[in-house]
Amino acid sequence: MTSRNKTRGPLGLFARYLPILDWGRQYDRNALSNDLIAAVIVTIMLIPQSLAYALLAGLPPEAGIYASIVPIMLYAVFGTSRALAVGPVAVVSLMTAAAIGNVAEAGTMGYAIAALTLAFLSGTILLVMGVFRLGFLANFLSHPVIAGFITASGILIAASQLKHILGVSAGGHSLLELMVSLIAHLGDTNWITLIIGVSATAFLFWVRKGLKPLLRKAGLGPRMADVATKAGPVAAVVVTTVLTWGLNLGTHGVAIVGEVPQSLPPLTMPSLSPTLVGQLFVPALLISIIGFVESISVAQTLAAKKRQRIDPDQELIGLGAANIGAAFTGGYPVTGGFARSVVNFDAGAETPAAGAFTAVGLAIAAIALTPLVYYLPKATLAATIIVAVLSLVDFSILKKTWSYSRADFFAVAGTILLTLGFGVETGVSAGVILSIALHLYKTSKPHVAEVGLVPGTQHFRNVLRHRVETDDRVLNLRVDESLYFVNARFLEDLIQSRVAQDCPIKHVVLMCSAVNEIDFSALESLEAINRRLGELGISLHLSEVKGPVMDRLRKSHFLDELTGAVHQSQYDAWAALTGRRPLPAAAE
Amino acid sequence: MTSRNKTRGPLGLFARYLPILDWGRQYDRNALSNDLIAAVIVTIMLIPQSLAYALLAGLPPEAGIYASIVPIMLYAVFGTSRALAVGPVAVVSLMTAAAIGNVAEAGTMGYAIAALTLAFLSGTILLVMGVFRLGFLANFLSHPVIAGFITASGILIAASQLKHILGVSAGGHSLLELMVSLIAHLGDTNWITLIIGVSATAFLFWVRKGLKPLLRKAGLGPRMADVATKAGPVAAVVVTTVLTWGLNLGTHGVAIVGEVPQSLPPLTMPSLSPTLVGQLFVPALLISIIGFVESISVAQTLAAKKRQRIDPDQELIGLGAANIGAAFTGGYPVTGGFARSVVNFDAGAETPAAGAFTAVGLAIAAIALTPLVYYLPKATLAATIIVAVLSLVDFSILKKTWSYSRADFFAVAGTILLTLGFGVETGVSAGVILSIALHLYKTSKPHVAEVGLVPGTQHFRNVLRHRVETDDRVLNLRVDESLYFVNARFLEDLIQSRVAQDCPIKHVVLMCSAVNEIDFSALESLEAINRRLGELGISLHLSEVKGPVMDRLRKSHFLDELTGAVHQSQYDAWAALTGRRPLPAAAE
């Protein structure tokens, strides 16, 4: 929660939903010039990228540019990040293609309308989540699952672009489908396209890896060298376009972008037909969540570098507005992109105004520059996508989680395999379900330690790990988990079999320092444990029960029926039940 | 885990899967006579009950009897409960009707085959769960959800039988559908049927409530009085059958049971058509889980009374075998029933042999007595069902959970409403999902307490609830929840905003006594917290980290990067950071 929440009244509400009022008041000439420079650099980078991502989504190239104009402006008004650049991004473009590919044929009017509808639904979902402060829902995607999903998506995206490099037609949602389809069409390869595609890919890889050190050696500053390498795709676009035009390669079967309307973003209407909304709702939800997670991670990383704060719920509103903007201006689902935001930040953007200036730059490009991309080969765009997404592929998460936690490893591995095997929607849903299932499985069999007193202290630790003092008549158990329905019966069974083995036990003390909740199922189990121990002449005690848990227990009959007592600390329980009290106990 | 697990080798494996070897060896004349008496009483009770539940499941009456014969015998061999009586029960019969009603028309051959297939699938699922020791999966149904589901099912079942009392045809899965359908057919009411149905219902209610005190007054022992009242349905069956036969009421539109084949259970084959298996798999899973939960609760309650132990995983195998038996002998899904098991137990059953004798009794009934039920009115069977299930209806769980825990209350209320509104399958699935979602929601915003030292002790408690010692430079936070992906970001935000408010803080100590797990997502969050605090010149410390959690952390780089230290106890951390050490600290 930021201090913005404390502002009340109609003006306060305004300020809450319009962060622009915050930074707009302090805007000065210095910020303006920094923002303008950043905007020029980002605009140049975004022109080929926007065309490429539209291609990835199966939409006409101009949709990528339109999706960058109005959404950027709306985010500038409603968003809280100062450097986030909103527009089409790789993963969301792929998810868009997967979602609308199920309801319409690529290239048709229905396909474009489905894209608008998807953006509209996604925007509405994000807005609703923001207004109801449901940003925490994004937490149900664990970090490793996100990492696995992004890696697998990167591979899928790269694979989906190979058809453009080869100049053949192919398709599919899973890696296997994509590969089978590609191999089946391998005979149709257009060799000129392949040469363009492979050269462009090789050039872009070299720009990414080799150019920067070269420029640094040539005496360029680190920031300028960085910016120059980001312009690599522009060079590839210019060179291959000129070649295709000069040698008239279009007539030799090289697929080109072709006619792109010279126009500002048009006014468009998403369809609200219940059938279409029904078909697209779940994909829109997944796109919203993935988009939000990607965007908020970028925004938080960049904000932390300048000690700024991001308000996740307001971010939902900013992204929601951006997507609704995309839906009415010929775009498709957008979010805060990693690459474009980092370029924006590195180029010195100070406020969201940089985004607004970028939008103006792209609007000029949409009117003035579109005829120039007529001869741009689609293979070049595919090459820019492949090089961009392969940097997302990072299998190190598998190694890291394997050594740290097997459950996390299985969640990541499952997400990667399911994404590659069944496509993005199955992959991300399965990732969420896997994470939750593994978490529940772990808590269903909690760690329970028998504890004893660390000599000379009031501190109790596991008898198996530490040299501690114990007493035959008193069984001290520390349950390392909240007690709730998933593990309620586990504790019943455990205590039953533990006291069955051990005759001298007269008291069982449950040390509740790690019990953060006792739900109704667990309460019933505790009642059963208390009753059964009572029948064996053993009394049940609790110690270190947390305030909120104790408040709850007081509302039930359990404390009246408890055969033993509730002790403030485990040491108090020990002193009372064994009579040994080397140190003074806690005041009750 | 019982000691049976410790037995190894082929004979041990035998003993594990065949509990009959346990009790069979010690079987004597005394146990035999007790078991025989119990079997006679249970057989008499089961004849009308089996016919009635078959009616509820939409199957011919003999299916109910067949479902009680071979399954009981198989359970006697494989089950671990000494008193559990396996056979058709109300809730599972209703779930069977709902499941197979979707794939076939009641009364057709396909319907009967679907019932066999459902039993086969359910048996296989239970067996597999047993072999892989997946009994814990049943814990995902919380106690309140089960209570709510049983209550709502009782109401649905009673409502579904009203058509037999009125003598009309009606149907539906939800309470609303059932009621609308009944009201639409109200005009077709058969008045003679109605008189029989209402009288039988009233008589059975009176037997349940009024007869027992009367018999006790007449000098009967409590156990005999109890057994006699359980024979009430038999009396109702005899009287109404004789009346219907004598007055020839069948010709006046009173629906009667009619011809029931005089035969031992036939050999039948479930269908394994992939379509049917696909359609019935999810219902079979739900039936398995609900059946298992009902059965294990009854078995554990009865076993506890005699200090016996139930092995849940072996119970799965026993119930699985029983259901597979039902599939091959003309039955339908079965489980351990509450009413019949309690009668069996009260009648003095000592071993599963009582069940085997009951099976013999029912087999004799199937051959010899079936012609006698020709004139039995269906309205009488409906009356026995209504009276039996209304005893399951208990809304007190709503009141109990409301006062103890709102989350549990919402889970129960949701389960009841969804079961009544959309039928049993939706109801129970929603119950599971609701329980899990509410649990995750609660853990997503954990309770975090700022703690201080209770004077004169080494014990730390919440500064808001106790009079404790604190230090301006040291922020001691006790997080009352395991740190995992759902709440990882929460802690980041919380610490960020807490240290932003408070300037003198130099050290943050996370007291981890309640942190039972730190998953990979939370590890990354801790790394981020450590880095950000470090940038502000604040060091991060941990205290009271549990053994298993510490083992994990040692495998990562986190401890190398940690700006502060890991302290064995919170008191050690306090002493080290404040220099105040009124009492000796724990040995490291």
Coordinates of N, CA and C in Angstrom, one line a residue, chain B residues 376-461:
Chain B
L376 N -45.2 -55.5 -3.2 CA -44.6 -54.4 -2.3 C -44.8 -53.1 -3.1
P377 N -45.5 -52.1 -2.5 CA -45.6 -50.8 -3.2 C -44.3 -50.0 -3.1
K378 N -44.0 -49.4 -4.3 CA -42.8 -48.6 -4.3 C -42.9 -47.5 -3.3
A379 N -44.1 -47.0 -3.0 CA -44.2 -45.9 -2.0 C -43.7 -46.3 -0.7
T380 N -43.8 -47.6 -0.3 CA -43.2 -48.0 1.0 C -41.7 -47.9 1.0
L381 N -41.1 -48.3 -0.1 CA -39.7 -48.2 -0.2 C -39.2 -46.7 -0.1
A382 N -40.0 -45.9 -0.9 CA -39.7 -44.4 -0.8 C -39.8 -43.9 0.6
A383 N -40.8 -44.4 1.3 CA -40.9 -44.0 2.7 C -39.7 -44.4 3.6
T384 N -39.2 -45.6 3.4 CA -38.0 -46.0 4.2 C -36.8 -45.2 3.8
I385 N -36.7 -44.8 2.5 CA -35.6 -43.9 2.1 C -35.7 -42.6 2.8
I386 N -36.9 -42.0 2.7 CA -37.1 -40.6 3.2 C -36.7 -40.6 4.7
V387 N -37.3 -41.5 5.4 CA -37.0 -41.5 6.9 C -35.5 -41.7 7.2
A388 N -34.9 -42.6 6.4 CA -33.5 -42.9 6.7 C -32.6 -41.7 6.4
V389 N -32.9 -41.0 5.2 CA -32.0 -39.9 4.9 C -32.2 -38.6 5.6
L390 N -33.5 -38.4 6.1 CA -33.7 -37.2 6.8 C -32.9 -37.2 8.1
S391 N -32.5 -38.3 8.6 CA -31.7 -38.3 9.8 C -30.3 -37.9 9.5
L392 N -29.9 -37.8 8.2 CA -28.6 -37.3 7.8 C -28.6 -35.8 7.8
V393 N -29.8 -35.2 7.6 CA -29.8 -33.8 7.5 C -29.6 -33.1 8.8
D394 N -28.6 -32.2 8.8 CA -28.2 -31.6 10.1 C -27.5 -30.3 9.8
F395 N -28.3 -29.2 10.0 CA -27.8 -27.9 9.6 C -27.0 -27.2 10.7
S396 N -26.8 -28.0 11.8 CA -26.0 -27.4 12.9 C -24.6 -27.0 12.5
I397 N -24.1 -27.7 11.5 CA -22.7 -27.4 11.1 C -22.6 -26.0 10.6
L398 N -23.7 -25.4 10.1 CA -23.7 -24.0 9.7 C -23.4 -23.1 10.9
K399 N -24.2 -23.4 12.0 CA -24.0 -22.6 13.2 C -22.6 -22.7 13.8
K400 N -22.2 -24.0 13.9 CA -20.9 -24.2 14.5 C -19.8 -23.5 13.7
T401 N -19.8 -23.7 12.4 CA -18.7 -23.1 11.6 C -18.8 -21.5 11.6
W402 N -20.0 -21.0 11.6 CA -20.2 -19.6 11.6 C -19.5 -19.0 12.8
S403 N -19.6 -19.6 14.0 CA -19.0 -19.0 15.2 C -17.5 -19.3 15.3
Y404 N -17.1 -20.4 14.6 CA -15.7 -20.7 14.7 C -14.8 -20.1 13.6
S405 N -15.2 -20.2 12.4 CA -14.4 -19.8 11.3 C -15.2 -19.5 10.1
R406 N -15.2 -18.2 9.7 CA -16.0 -17.8 8.5 C -15.7 -18.5 7.3
A407 N -14.4 -18.8 7.1 CA -13.9 -19.5 5.9 C -14.6 -20.9 5.8
D408 N -14.6 -21.6 6.9 CA -15.2 -22.9 6.9 C -16.7 -22.8 6.7
F409 N -17.3 -21.7 7.3 CA -18.7 -21.5 7.1 C -19.1 -21.3 5.6
F410 N -18.3 -20.5 4.9 CA -18.5 -20.2 3.5 C -18.4 -21.5 2.7
A411 N -17.4 -22.3 3.1 CA -17.2 -23.6 2.4 C -18.5 -24.5 2.5
V412 N -19.0 -24.6 3.7 CA -20.2 -25.4 4.0 C -21.4 -24.8 3.3
A413 N -21.6 -23.5 3.5 CA -22.8 -22.9 2.9 C -22.7 -23.1 1.3
G414 N -21.5 -22.8 0.8 CA -21.4 -23.0 -0.7 C -21.7 -24.4 -1.1
T415 N -21.2 -25.4 -0.4 CA -21.4 -26.7 -0.8 C -22.9 -27.1 -0.7
I416 N -23.5 -26.7 0.4 CA -25.0 -27.0 0.5 C -25.7 -26.3 -0.7
L417 N -25.5 -25.1 -0.9 CA -26.3 -24.4 -1.9 C -26.0 -24.9 -3.3
L418 N -24.7 -25.2 -3.6 CA -24.4 -25.7 -4.9 C -24.9 -27.2 -5.1
T419 N -24.9 -28.0 -4.1 CA -25.4 -29.3 -4.2 C -26.9 -29.3 -4.4
L420 N -27.6 -28.5 -3.7 CA -29.1 -28.3 -3.9 C -29.4 -27.7 -5.2
G421 N -28.6 -26.8 -5.6 CA -28.9 -26.0 -6.8 C -28.4 -26.7 -8.1
F422 N -27.4 -27.5 -8.1 CA -26.8 -28.0 -9.3 C -26.6 -29.5 -9.2
G423 N -27.0 -30.2 -8.1 CA -26.8 -31.6 -8.1 C -25.5 -32.0 -7.3
V424 N -25.4 -33.4 -7.1 CA -24.4 -33.9 -6.2 C -23.0 -33.7 -6.8
E425 N -22.8 -33.9 -8.1 CA -21.5 -33.8 -8.7 C -20.9 -32.4 -8.6
T426 N -21.7 -31.5 -9.0 CA -21.2 -30.1 -8.9 C -21.0 -29.7 -7.5
G427 N -21.9 -30.2 -6.6 CA -21.8 -29.8 -5.2 C -20.5 -30.3 -4.6
V428 N -20.1 -31.5 -4.8 CA -19.0 -32.0 -4.1 C -17.7 -31.5 -4.7
S429 N -17.7 -31.3 -6.0 CA -16.5 -30.7 -6.7 C -16.3 -29.3 -6.2
A430 N -17.4 -28.6 -6.1 CA -17.3 -27.2 -5.7 C -16.8 -27.1 -4.2
G431 N -17.3 -28.1 -3.4 CA -16.8 -28.1 -2.0 C -15.3 -28.2 -1.9
V432 N -14.8 -29.1 -2.7 CA -13.3 -29.3 -2.6 C -12.6 -28.1 -3.1
I433 N -13.1 -27.5 -4.2 CA -12.4 -26.3 -4.8 C -12.5 -25.2 -3.8
L434 N -13.7 -25.0 -3.2 CA -13.9 -23.9 -2.3 C -13.0 -24.0 -1.1
S435 N -12.9 -25.2 -0.5 CA -12.0 -25.4 0.6 C -10.6 -25.0 0.3
I436 N -10.1 -25.5 -0.8 CA -8.7 -25.3 -1.2 C -8.5 -23.8 -1.5
A437 N -9.5 -23.2 -2.2 CA -9.3 -21.7 -2.5 C -9.3 -20.9 -1.3
L438 N -10.2 -21.2 -0.3 CA -10.3 -20.4 0.9 C -9.0 -20.6 1.7
H439 N -8.5 -21.8 1.7 CA -7.2 -22.0 2.4 C -6.1 -21.2 1.8
L440 N -6.0 -21.2 0.5 CA -4.9 -20.5 -0.2 C -5.1 -19.0 0.0
Y441 N -6.4 -18.5 0.0 CA -6.6 -17.1 0.2 C -6.1 -16.7 1.6
K442 N -6.4 -17.5 2.6 CA -6.0 -17.2 4.0 C -4.5 -17.1 4.1
T443 N -3.8 -18.1 3.4 CA -2.3 -18.2 3.6 C -1.7 -17.1 2.7
S444 N -2.5 -16.5 1.8 CA -1.8 -15.5 0.9 C -1.6 -14.2 1.6
K445 N -2.3 -14.0 2.7 CA -2.1 -12.7 3.5 C -1.9 -13.1 4.9
P446 N -0.7 -13.6 5.2 CA -0.4 -14.2 6.5 C -0.5 -13.2 7.6
H447 N -0.7 -13.7 8.8 CA -0.6 -12.8 10.0 C 0.9 -12.6 10.3
V448 N 1.3 -11.4 10.4 CA 2.7 -11.0 10.7 C 2.7 -10.2 12.0
A449 N 3.4 -10.6 13.0 CA 3.4 -9.9 14.3 C 4.7 -9.3 14.6
E450 N 4.7 -8.0 15.0 CA 6.0 -7.5 15.5 C 6.1 -7.9 17.0
V451 N 7.2 -8.6 17.3 CA 7.3 -9.1 18.6 C 8.4 -8.5 19.5
G452 N 8.2 -8.6 20.8 CA 9.2 -8.1 21.7 C 9.4 -9.1 22.8
L453 N 10.4 -8.8 23.7 CA 10.8 -9.8 24.7 C 9.9 -9.7 25.9
V454 N 9.3 -10.8 26.4 CA 8.5 -10.8 27.6 C 9.5 -10.7 28.8
P455 N 9.4 -9.6 29.6 CA 10.5 -9.3 30.6 C 10.7 -10.5 31.5
G456 N 12.0 -10.7 31.8 CA 12.3 -11.8 32.7 C 12.4 -13.2 32.1
T457 N 12.1 -13.3 30.8 CA 12.2 -14.6 30.1 C 13.0 -14.5 28.8
Q458 N 13.0 -15.6 28.1 CA 13.6 -15.6 26.8 C 12.5 -15.7 25.7
H459 N 11.3 -15.3 26.1 CA 10.2 -15.6 25.2 C 9.7 -14.3 24.6
F460 N 9.3 -14.4 23.3 CA 9.0 -13.2 22.5 C 7.5 -13.3 22.1
R461 N 6.8 -12.2 22.3 CA 5.3 -12.2 21.9 C 5.0 -10.9 21.2

